[in-house]
Amino acid sequence: MTTTLLERRFSTLGRHSPLFYDEPIHLVSGEGVWLTDADGRRYLDAYNNVPHVGHAHPRIVEALRAQAATLNIHTRYLDDRVVEYAEALLATFEPELDRVLLTNSGSEANDLALRIARQHTVARGVLVTDFSYHGNTTLLAELTTGLATREPLGEHVRTFAVPDLDAPENAEMSEQAILAAALERVDRALGELVASGHGVAAVLVESLFSTEGLPRVPDGFVAGVAERVRAAGGLVLADEVQAGLGRTGNWFWGYQRHGVLPDLVTLGKPLGNGHPLAGVVTTASLLEEFGSRNEYFNTFGGNPVSAAVGHEVLRVIDEEGLVARCARLGSQAREELGALVRNHERLGPVHGEGLFFGFPVFTDGTRTRPDPGTTKRLVEAVKSHGVLLSKIGPAASVLKIRPPLALEDEHLPVLLGALTDAIAETVDQ
Amino acid sequence: MTTTLLERRFSTLGRHSPLFYDEPIHLVSGEGVWLTDADGRRYLDAYNNVPHVGHAHPRIVEALRAQAATLNIHTRYLDDRVVEYAEALLATFEPELDRVLLTNSGSEANDLALRIARQHTVARGVLVTDFSYHGNTTLLAELTTGLATREPLGEHVRTFAVPDLDAPENAEMSEQAILAAALERVDRALGELVASGHGVAAVLVESLFSTEGLPRVPDGFVAGVAERVRAAGGLVLADEVQAGLGRTGNWFWGYQRHGVLPDLVTLGKPLGNGHPLAGVVTTASLLEEFGSRNEYFNTFGGNPVSAAVGHEVLRVIDEEGLVARCARLGSQAREELGALVRNHERLGPVHGEGLFFGFPVFTDGTRTRPDPGTTKRLVEAVKSHGVLLSKIGPAASVLKIRPPLALEDEHLPVLLGALTDAIAETVDQ
């Protein structure tokens, strides 16, 4: 049956629409952190960040139903719900970030934020890290470094490397020297952008550097990048599609961990717990400048159903205390996982924040060469033990653990048990 | 209370987020073709095309609820619902158009379709009409001619005028001569694109030319454009965000009215009856080419909730016989409206198809100068008689009537009565 479904999928969505696992999982239902497949097998979801407060959360479903049964319309009429949601959402930001444009996806949000930045700076140039992903529009494809796109890197794009304090090449250097070298590379990229005539519109930073493989960056790195970009006339865009909404535990928004106040913040994935909801948060003056010059309208953006769902997600996060629990459970998980991987010379160390963490897999105990093959086998083995996770990083050699914030204490042993068994079966073999 | 809500909206969404009417309507609920405001006033909705099968349709709400309560996840796992929906959607197209990429908005769809076209043709050039709108991403802003964007028209963009058989300047010409002149202008635009070195990637055609003001185009115009673009190496992109899903009554997709088979079809607005759902329909070979070269993924695109909703919209259209009724009611409405405007030398003639129609408003009986002021007053007066509609066209002087397909026979007299009164109060004064 799964084979037939797969063939029907190929005949409609095509053969290249990405699928996980050697044998794709055919899912039929979800609840909290659990997913069930067509054979009745249950999986602990330690991968998905979109169902932030849990799969099929009854309060989110009811908010969706109640509002859809009442009214769903665009924002060219007045509506309480979008204003109430915007107020609640903006209350989670610093007072300077007091305006929001609601969209339907993180891609729309990043594309729009860059439009705003380019118009404000009258510059086209963009700085991104050398292994990153910010969305699938044409504009964003031209600055994608972290996955395959046919578009070459734009002539207006320059990249910089994100330093990892634990990288082999940094073993002999002090944190200060690593930071200085990394910022020098940023200076060079900025200098090139200016020399090219494109100028500097913005830097895009995803504050966990998750596509990049969760490197442990030196203190002051992101702040140093922001300072240099601003000195060159550019804006700072924090891409919070991955790191936001409490995911990092000790901070509601990921950029706060770096002590930086961005000019533009883009939101996505978890915002509607699966409902297509995203947005750009910025300052009144940047929005005023953009709005006065462009007739920007987004048909579905900010509709009352999306607003009701987004608002209920914020309420559930607050009332269920999910951010504090994310910090506590994340810390505990990383500690226990650290103890586990310390026994394996080819693994580790554990990186990440809150409930987004992982560890690199190497070919041997010198920890110099990444081992994507073993990482892939590890992900498959963890699945065979009933837990879903994935891999990231330039070599696809960093285990990626990113459960919904609905994860509770009782689920940690399930996750760690599956990992322990899977490591024994793959890494230790 | 409305004033306070408006101020709160300004303080969160900004002052430039578009609003209808001198005094915006504060809506609280909707049902079928009716909307209710905060003062309990009911309006016949003769404007909104997104709530295609009717506001708060119980079957759509239940499909949304049931699936959200079961599972909402991305397409990197296998799922029945997205495949079933894709099959049902593709069954409404010609057999050559047999693949679909699901997105969250018409903007995402048009941006993606152009990415596909540019990669296939290895050309950047785009042809659009001289007063059109295809979405709000940066790529699409650079080819927007129908509303204000800060981005100048791209150097790779050329425009052509859409001929209107009823335009004053065409009064003395035969249809054949009008067609020949219009296609000569297309040839010129294509020649310029080729000479510029950008080549021809695609033409974007919205088959109702609704932003353009619903001109009555000569038979063979769209086919002639398509033929010329293909001869120049470009693809034909039919933007069905407005004209699709039965809106034109006699055709399920608007391009079918023109006897053209596009290479790429983009879908949006009505597809999810308000739920953010859109997509690109194309051929297996174009999708294979794009998919093999790009790791394209859309987090929310094709999720089972969107698929369940989209599928239920198709079922309701079919089971309630909405397309045939749209053809019948649209024809009747245009006939009665024609009789009404014939009595007013400053109005008409009535243009459009199915349930998307309108008529131009002129300053005097010579019907040469458009009258946006009177058109605006007419829209406001119709509102005061409890009916919502709007205006379109380069001079914003064409009345725009585009009710949900949920419109029934009993609603026509309401619409025509309000229009009769409003015309008496504004045009005849």
mmCIF file with all atom_site columns, N, CA, C and O in Angstrom, chain B residues 164 166-171 337-351 359-371 397 427:
data_model
loop_
_atom_site.group_PDB
_atom_site.id
_atom_site.type_symbol
_atom_site.label_atom_id
_atom_site.label_alt_id
_atom_site.label_comp_id
_atom_site.label_asym_id
_atom_site.label_entity_id
_atom_site.label_seq_id
_atom_site.pdbx_PDB_ins_code
_atom_site.Cartn_x
_atom_site.Cartn_y
_atom_site.Cartn_z
_atom_site.occupancy
_atom_site.B_iso_or_equiv
_atom_site.pdbx_formal_charge
_atom_site.auth_seq_id
_atom_site.auth_comp_id
_atom_site.auth_asym_id
_atom_site.auth_atom_id
_atom_site.pdbx_PDB_model_num
ATOM 1   N N  . ASP B 1 164 ? -8.936  46.483 -26.158 1.00 0.00 ? 164 ASP B N  1
ATOM 2   C CA . ASP B 1 164 ? -10.339 46.437 -25.734 1.00 0.00 ? 164 ASP B CA 1
ATOM 3   C C  . ASP B 1 164 ? -11.189 46.842 -26.936 1.00 0.00 ? 164 ASP B C  1
ATOM 4   O O  . ASP B 1 164 ? -11.092 47.981 -27.418 1.00 0.00 ? 164 ASP B O  1
ATOM 5   N N  . ASP B 1 166 ? -14.052 47.653 -27.120 1.00 0.00 ? 166 ASP B N  1
ATOM 6   C CA . ASP B 1 166 ? -14.981 48.747 -26.835 1.00 0.00 ? 166 ASP B CA 1
ATOM 7   C C  . ASP B 1 166 ? -14.285 50.061 -26.493 1.00 0.00 ? 166 ASP B C  1
ATOM 8   O O  . ASP B 1 166 ? -14.949 51.033 -26.122 1.00 0.00 ? 166 ASP B O  1
ATOM 9   N N  . ALA B 1 167 ? -12.960 50.097 -26.578 1.00 0.00 ? 167 ALA B N  1
ATOM 10  C CA . ALA B 1 167 ? -12.251 51.337 -26.232 1.00 0.00 ? 167 ALA B CA 1
ATOM 11  C C  . ALA B 1 167 ? -12.539 52.407 -27.284 1.00 0.00 ? 167 ALA B C  1
ATOM 12  O O  . ALA B 1 167 ? -12.650 52.093 -28.473 1.00 0.00 ? 167 ALA B O  1
ATOM 13  N N  . PRO B 1 168 ? -12.651 53.658 -26.860 1.00 0.00 ? 168 PRO B N  1
ATOM 14  C CA . PRO B 1 168 ? -12.956 54.744 -27.796 1.00 0.00 ? 168 PRO B CA 1
ATOM 15  C C  . PRO B 1 168 ? -11.987 54.782 -28.977 1.00 0.00 ? 168 PRO B C  1
ATOM 16  O O  . PRO B 1 168 ? -12.407 54.969 -30.123 1.00 0.00 ? 168 PRO B O  1
ATOM 17  N N  . GLU B 1 169 ? -10.712 54.547 -28.726 1.00 0.00 ? 169 GLU B N  1
ATOM 18  C CA . GLU B 1 169 ? -9.731  54.669 -29.810 1.00 0.00 ? 169 GLU B CA 1
ATOM 19  C C  . GLU B 1 169 ? -9.889  53.569 -30.862 1.00 0.00 ? 169 GLU B C  1
ATOM 20  O O  . GLU B 1 169 ? -9.311  53.658 -31.947 1.00 0.00 ? 169 GLU B O  1
ATOM 21  N N  . ASN B 1 170 ? -10.647 52.519 -30.529 1.00 0.00 ? 170 ASN B N  1
ATOM 22  C CA . ASN B 1 170 ? -10.843 51.433 -31.485 1.00 0.00 ? 170 ASN B CA 1
ATOM 23  C C  . ASN B 1 170 ? -12.174 51.528 -32.233 1.00 0.00 ? 170 ASN B C  1
ATOM 24  O O  . ASN B 1 170 ? -12.520 50.637 -33.013 1.00 0.00 ? 170 ASN B O  1
ATOM 25  N N  . ALA B 1 171 ? -12.902 52.608 -31.989 1.00 0.00 ? 171 ALA B N  1
ATOM 26  C CA . ALA B 1 171 ? -14.275 52.707 -32.497 1.00 0.00 ? 171 ALA B CA 1
ATOM 27  C C  . ALA B 1 171 ? -14.373 52.547 -34.007 1.00 0.00 ? 171 ALA B C  1
ATOM 28  O O  . ALA B 1 171 ? -15.313 51.939 -34.525 1.00 0.00 ? 171 ALA B O  1
ATOM 29  N N  . LEU B 1 337 ? -27.795 43.839 -15.891 1.00 0.00 ? 337 LEU B N  1
ATOM 30  C CA . LEU B 1 337 ? -26.943 45.001 -15.657 1.00 0.00 ? 337 LEU B CA 1
ATOM 31  C C  . LEU B 1 337 ? -26.774 45.788 -16.952 1.00 0.00 ? 337 LEU B C  1
ATOM 32  O O  . LEU B 1 337 ? -26.774 47.033 -16.949 1.00 0.00 ? 337 LEU B O  1
ATOM 33  N N  . GLY B 1 338 ? -26.679 45.074 -18.062 1.00 0.00 ? 338 GLY B N  1
ATOM 34  C CA . GLY B 1 338 ? -26.574 45.716 -19.371 1.00 0.00 ? 338 GLY B CA 1
ATOM 35  C C  . GLY B 1 338 ? -27.788 46.588 -19.647 1.00 0.00 ? 338 GLY B C  1
ATOM 36  O O  . GLY B 1 338 ? -27.659 47.739 -20.108 1.00 0.00 ? 338 GLY B O  1
ATOM 37  N N  . ALA B 1 339 ? -28.961 46.045 -19.325 1.00 0.00 ? 339 ALA B N  1
ATOM 38  C CA . ALA B 1 339 ? -30.200 46.810 -19.525 1.00 0.00 ? 339 ALA B CA 1
ATOM 39  C C  . ALA B 1 339 ? -30.205 48.060 -18.653 1.00 0.00 ? 339 ALA B C  1
ATOM 40  O O  . ALA B 1 339 ? -30.661 49.138 -19.069 1.00 0.00 ? 339 ALA B O  1
ATOM 41  N N  . LEU B 1 340 ? -29.673 47.912 -17.437 1.00 0.00 ? 340 LEU B N  1
ATOM 42  C CA . LEU B 1 340 ? -29.633 49.050 -16.510 1.00 0.00 ? 340 LEU B CA 1
ATOM 43  C C  . LEU B 1 340 ? -28.682 50.143 -17.003 1.00 0.00 ? 340 LEU B C  1
ATOM 44  O O  . LEU B 1 340 ? -29.048 51.326 -17.045 1.00 0.00 ? 340 LEU B O  1
ATOM 45  N N  . VAL B 1 341 ? -27.455 49.757 -17.401 1.00 0.00 ? 341 VAL B N  1
ATOM 46  C CA . VAL B 1 341 ? -26.479 50.791 -17.760 1.00 0.00 ? 341 VAL B CA 1
ATOM 47  C C  . VAL B 1 341 ? -26.775 51.406 -19.133 1.00 0.00 ? 341 VAL B C  1
ATOM 48  O O  . VAL B 1 341 ? -26.328 52.519 -19.414 1.00 0.00 ? 341 VAL B O  1
ATOM 49  N N  . ARG B 1 342 ? -27.521 50.707 -19.963 1.00 0.00 ? 342 ARG B N  1
ATOM 50  C CA . ARG B 1 342 ? -27.876 51.278 -21.271 1.00 0.00 ? 342 ARG B CA 1
ATOM 51  C C  . ARG B 1 342 ? -28.674 52.573 -21.118 1.00 0.00 ? 342 ARG B C  1
ATOM 52  O O  . ARG B 1 342 ? -28.688 53.410 -22.003 1.00 0.00 ? 342 ARG B O  1
ATOM 53  N N  . ASN B 1 343 ? -29.344 52.733 -19.987 1.00 0.00 ? 343 ASN B N  1
ATOM 54  C CA . ASN B 1 343 ? -30.101 53.960 -19.732 1.00 0.00 ? 343 ASN B CA 1
ATOM 55  C C  . ASN B 1 343 ? -29.226 55.115 -19.263 1.00 0.00 ? 343 ASN B C  1
ATOM 56  O O  . ASN B 1 343 ? -29.722 56.194 -18.953 1.00 0.00 ? 343 ASN B O  1
ATOM 57  N N  . HIS B 1 344 ? -27.935 54.871 -19.111 1.00 0.00 ? 344 HIS B N  1
ATOM 58  C CA . HIS B 1 344 ? -27.030 55.899 -18.585 1.00 0.00 ? 344 HIS B CA 1
ATOM 59  C C  . HIS B 1 344 ? -25.879 56.098 -19.551 1.00 0.00 ? 344 HIS B C  1
ATOM 60  O O  . HIS B 1 344 ? -25.039 55.208 -19.707 1.00 0.00 ? 344 HIS B O  1
ATOM 61  N N  . GLU B 1 345 ? -25.864 57.257 -20.186 1.00 0.00 ? 345 GLU B N  1
ATOM 62  C CA . GLU B 1 345 ? -24.876 57.461 -21.245 1.00 0.00 ? 345 GLU B CA 1
ATOM 63  C C  . GLU B 1 345 ? -23.427 57.450 -20.732 1.00 0.00 ? 345 GLU B C  1
ATOM 64  O O  . GLU B 1 345 ? -22.505 57.210 -21.499 1.00 0.00 ? 345 GLU B O  1
ATOM 65  N N  . ARG B 1 346 ? -23.246 57.715 -19.424 1.00 0.00 ? 346 ARG B N  1
ATOM 66  C CA . ARG B 1 346 ? -21.880 57.741 -18.872 1.00 0.00 ? 346 ARG B CA 1
ATOM 67  C C  . ARG B 1 346 ? -21.384 56.344 -18.471 1.00 0.00 ? 346 ARG B C  1
ATOM 68  O O  . ARG B 1 346 ? -20.248 56.212 -18.013 1.00 0.00 ? 346 ARG B O  1
ATOM 69  N N  . LEU B 1 347 ? -22.241 55.334 -18.565 1.00 0.00 ? 347 LEU B N  1
ATOM 70  C CA . LEU B 1 347 ? -21.880 53.988 -18.073 1.00 0.00 ? 347 LEU B CA 1
ATOM 71  C C  . LEU B 1 347 ? -21.809 52.964 -19.193 1.00 0.00 ? 347 LEU B C  1
ATOM 72  O O  . LEU B 1 347 ? -22.525 53.064 -20.179 1.00 0.00 ? 347 LEU B O  1
ATOM 73  N N  . GLY B 1 348 ? -20.950 51.973 -18.975 1.00 0.00 ? 348 GLY B N  1
ATOM 74  C CA . GLY B 1 348 ? -20.967 50.761 -19.774 1.00 0.00 ? 348 GLY B CA 1
ATOM 75  C C  . GLY B 1 348 ? -20.041 50.782 -20.960 1.00 0.00 ? 348 GLY B C  1
ATOM 76  O O  . GLY B 1 348 ? -19.295 51.744 -21.141 1.00 0.00 ? 348 GLY B O  1
ATOM 77  N N  . PRO B 1 349 ? -20.026 49.737 -21.768 1.00 0.00 ? 349 PRO B N  1
ATOM 78  C CA . PRO B 1 349 ? -20.855 48.537 -21.625 1.00 0.00 ? 349 PRO B CA 1
ATOM 79  C C  . PRO B 1 349 ? -20.349 47.577 -20.542 1.00 0.00 ? 349 PRO B C  1
ATOM 80  O O  . PRO B 1 349 ? -19.256 47.773 -20.013 1.00 0.00 ? 349 PRO B O  1
ATOM 81  N N  . VAL B 1 350 ? -21.178 46.572 -20.259 1.00 0.00 ? 350 VAL B N  1
ATOM 82  C CA . VAL B 1 350 ? -20.814 45.569 -19.257 1.00 0.00 ? 350 VAL B CA 1
ATOM 83  C C  . VAL B 1 350 ? -19.809 44.591 -19.860 1.00 0.00 ? 350 VAL B C  1
ATOM 84  O O  . VAL B 1 350 ? -20.010 44.093 -20.963 1.00 0.00 ? 350 VAL B O  1
ATOM 85  N N  . HIS B 1 351 ? -18.731 44.364 -19.126 1.00 0.00 ? 351 HIS B N  1
ATOM 86  C CA . HIS B 1 351 ? -17.707 43.404 -19.536 1.00 0.00 ? 351 HIS B CA 1
ATOM 87  C C  . HIS B 1 351 ? -17.559 42.310 -18.490 1.00 0.00 ? 351 HIS B C  1
ATOM 88  O O  . HIS B 1 351 ? -17.965 42.484 -17.352 1.00 0.00 ? 351 HIS B O  1
ATOM 89  N N  . PHE B 1 359 ? -18.507 47.422 -15.285 1.00 0.00 ? 359 PHE B N  1
ATOM 90  C CA . PHE B 1 359 ? -18.673 48.355 -16.401 1.00 0.00 ? 359 PHE B CA 1
ATOM 91  C C  . PHE B 1 359 ? -17.908 49.627 -16.091 1.00 0.00 ? 359 PHE B C  1
ATOM 92  O O  . PHE B 1 359 ? -17.747 50.009 -14.927 1.00 0.00 ? 359 PHE B O  1
ATOM 93  N N  . PRO B 1 360 ? -17.415 50.292 -17.131 1.00 0.00 ? 360 PRO B N  1
ATOM 94  C CA . PRO B 1 360 ? -16.667 51.526 -16.917 1.00 0.00 ? 360 PRO B CA 1
ATOM 95  C C  . PRO B 1 360 ? -17.598 52.716 -16.663 1.00 0.00 ? 360 PRO B C  1
ATOM 96  O O  . PRO B 1 360 ? -18.740 52.728 -17.127 1.00 0.00 ? 360 PRO B O  1
ATOM 97  N N  . VAL B 1 361 ? -17.066 53.695 -15.946 1.00 0.00 ? 361 VAL B N  1
ATOM 98  C CA . VAL B 1 361 ? -17.787 54.935 -15.650 1.00 0.00 ? 361 VAL B CA 1
ATOM 99  C C  . VAL B 1 361 ? -17.021 56.083 -16.322 1.00 0.00 ? 361 VAL B C  1
ATOM 100 O O  . VAL B 1 361 ? -15.800 56.206 -16.136 1.00 0.00 ? 361 VAL B O  1
ATOM 101 N N  . PHE B 1 362 ? -17.726 56.883 -17.106 1.00 0.00 ? 362 PHE B N  1
ATOM 102 C CA . PHE B 1 362 ? -17.087 57.983 -17.832 1.00 0.00 ? 362 PHE B CA 1
ATOM 103 C C  . PHE B 1 362 ? -17.583 59.334 -17.320 1.00 0.00 ? 362 PHE B C  1
ATOM 104 O O  . PHE B 1 362 ? -18.618 59.421 -16.655 1.00 0.00 ? 362 PHE B O  1
ATOM 105 N N  . THR B 1 363 ? -16.842 60.366 -17.700 1.00 0.00 ? 363 THR B N  1
ATOM 106 C CA . THR B 1 363 ? -17.211 61.711 -17.231 1.00 0.00 ? 363 THR B CA 1
ATOM 107 C C  . THR B 1 363 ? -18.456 62.241 -17.943 1.00 0.00 ? 363 THR B C  1
ATOM 108 O O  . THR B 1 363 ? -19.186 63.065 -17.398 1.00 0.00 ? 363 THR B O  1
ATOM 109 N N  . ASP B 1 364 ? -18.668 61.782 -19.206 1.00 0.00 ? 364 ASP B N  1
ATOM 110 C CA . ASP B 1 364 ? -19.833 62.275 -19.953 1.00 0.00 ? 364 ASP B CA 1
ATOM 111 C C  . ASP B 1 364 ? -20.216 61.281 -21.049 1.00 0.00 ? 364 ASP B C  1
ATOM 112 O O  . ASP B 1 364 ? -19.593 60.222 -21.185 1.00 0.00 ? 364 ASP B O  1
ATOM 113 N N  . GLY B 1 365 ? -21.211 61.652 -21.811 1.00 0.00 ? 365 GLY B N  1
ATOM 114 C CA . GLY B 1 365 ? -21.777 60.758 -22.816 1.00 0.00 ? 365 GLY B CA 1
ATOM 115 C C  . GLY B 1 365 ? -20.872 60.459 -23.991 1.00 0.00 ? 365 GLY B C  1
ATOM 116 O O  . GLY B 1 365 ? -21.163 59.549 -24.782 1.00 0.00 ? 365 GLY B O  1
ATOM 117 N N  . THR B 1 366 ? -19.759 61.172 -24.114 1.00 0.00 ? 366 THR B N  1
ATOM 118 C CA . THR B 1 366 ? -18.836 60.833 -25.201 1.00 0.00 ? 366 THR B CA 1
ATOM 119 C C  . THR B 1 366 ? -18.060 59.560 -24.869 1.00 0.00 ? 366 THR B C  1
ATOM 120 O O  . THR B 1 366 ? -17.411 58.978 -25.736 1.00 0.00 ? 366 THR B O  1
ATOM 121 N N  . ARG B 1 367 ? -18.132 59.159 -23.603 1.00 0.00 ? 367 ARG B N  1
ATOM 122 C CA . ARG B 1 367 ? -17.464 57.921 -23.143 1.00 0.00 ? 367 ARG B CA 1
ATOM 123 C C  . ARG B 1 367 ? -15.995 57.875 -23.542 1.00 0.00 ? 367 ARG B C  1
ATOM 124 O O  . ARG B 1 367 ? -15.493 56.860 -24.040 1.00 0.00 ? 367 ARG B O  1
ATOM 125 N N  . THR B 1 368 ? -15.319 58.957 -23.354 1.00 0.00 ? 368 THR B N  1
ATOM 126 C CA . THR B 1 368 ? -13.898 58.982 -23.691 1.00 0.00 ? 368 THR B CA 1
ATOM 127 C C  . THR B 1 368 ? -13.032 59.134 -22.434 1.00 0.00 ? 368 THR B C  1
ATOM 128 O O  . THR B 1 368 ? -11.963 58.552 -22.356 1.00 0.00 ? 368 THR B O  1
ATOM 129 N N  . ARG B 1 369 ? -13.531 59.891 -21.442 1.00 0.00 ? 369 ARG B N  1
ATOM 130 C CA . ARG B 1 369 ? -12.703 60.130 -20.262 1.00 0.00 ? 369 ARG B CA 1
ATOM 131 C C  . ARG B 1 369 ? -13.230 59.353 -19.059 1.00 0.00 ? 369 ARG B C  1
ATOM 132 O O  . ARG B 1 369 ? -14.370 59.553 -18.633 1.00 0.00 ? 369 ARG B O  1
ATOM 133 N N  . PRO B 1 370 ? -12.394 58.456 -18.492 1.00 0.00 ? 370 PRO B N  1
ATOM 134 C CA . PRO B 1 370 ? -12.806 57.683 -17.313 1.00 0.00 ? 370 PRO B CA 1
ATOM 135 C C  . PRO B 1 370 ? -13.056 58.607 -16.132 1.00 0.00 ? 370 PRO B C  1
ATOM 136 O O  . PRO B 1 370 ? -12.417 59.667 -16.009 1.00 0.00 ? 370 PRO B O  1
ATOM 137 N N  . ASP B 1 371 ? -13.958 58.197 -15.252 1.00 0.00 ? 371 ASP B N  1
ATOM 138 C CA . ASP B 1 371 ? -14.341 59.042 -14.120 1.00 0.00 ? 371 ASP B CA 1
ATOM 139 C C  . ASP B 1 371 ? -14.152 58.293 -12.790 1.00 0.00 ? 371 ASP B C  1
ATOM 140 O O  . ASP B 1 371 ? -15.095 57.737 -12.229 1.00 0.00 ? 371 ASP B O  1
ATOM 141 N N  . SER B 1 397 ? -11.711 53.121 -12.715 1.00 0.00 ? 397 SER B N  1
ATOM 142 C CA . SER B 1 397 ? -12.998 53.649 -13.155 1.00 0.00 ? 397 SER B CA 1
ATOM 143 C C  . SER B 1 397 ? -13.927 52.553 -13.692 1.00 0.00 ? 397 SER B C  1
ATOM 144 O O  . SER B 1 397 ? -14.902 52.840 -14.373 1.00 0.00 ? 397 SER B O  1
ATOM 145 N N  . VAL B 1 427 ? -24.403 58.733 -10.232 1.00 0.00 ? 427 VAL B N  1
ATOM 146 C CA . VAL B 1 427 ? -24.170 58.989 -11.657 1.00 0.00 ? 427 VAL B CA 1
ATOM 147 C C  . VAL B 1 427 ? -25.189 59.985 -12.202 1.00 0.00 ? 427 VAL B C  1
ATOM 148 O O  . VAL B 1 427 ? -24.847 60.861 -12.997 1.00 0.00 ? 427 VAL B O  1
#
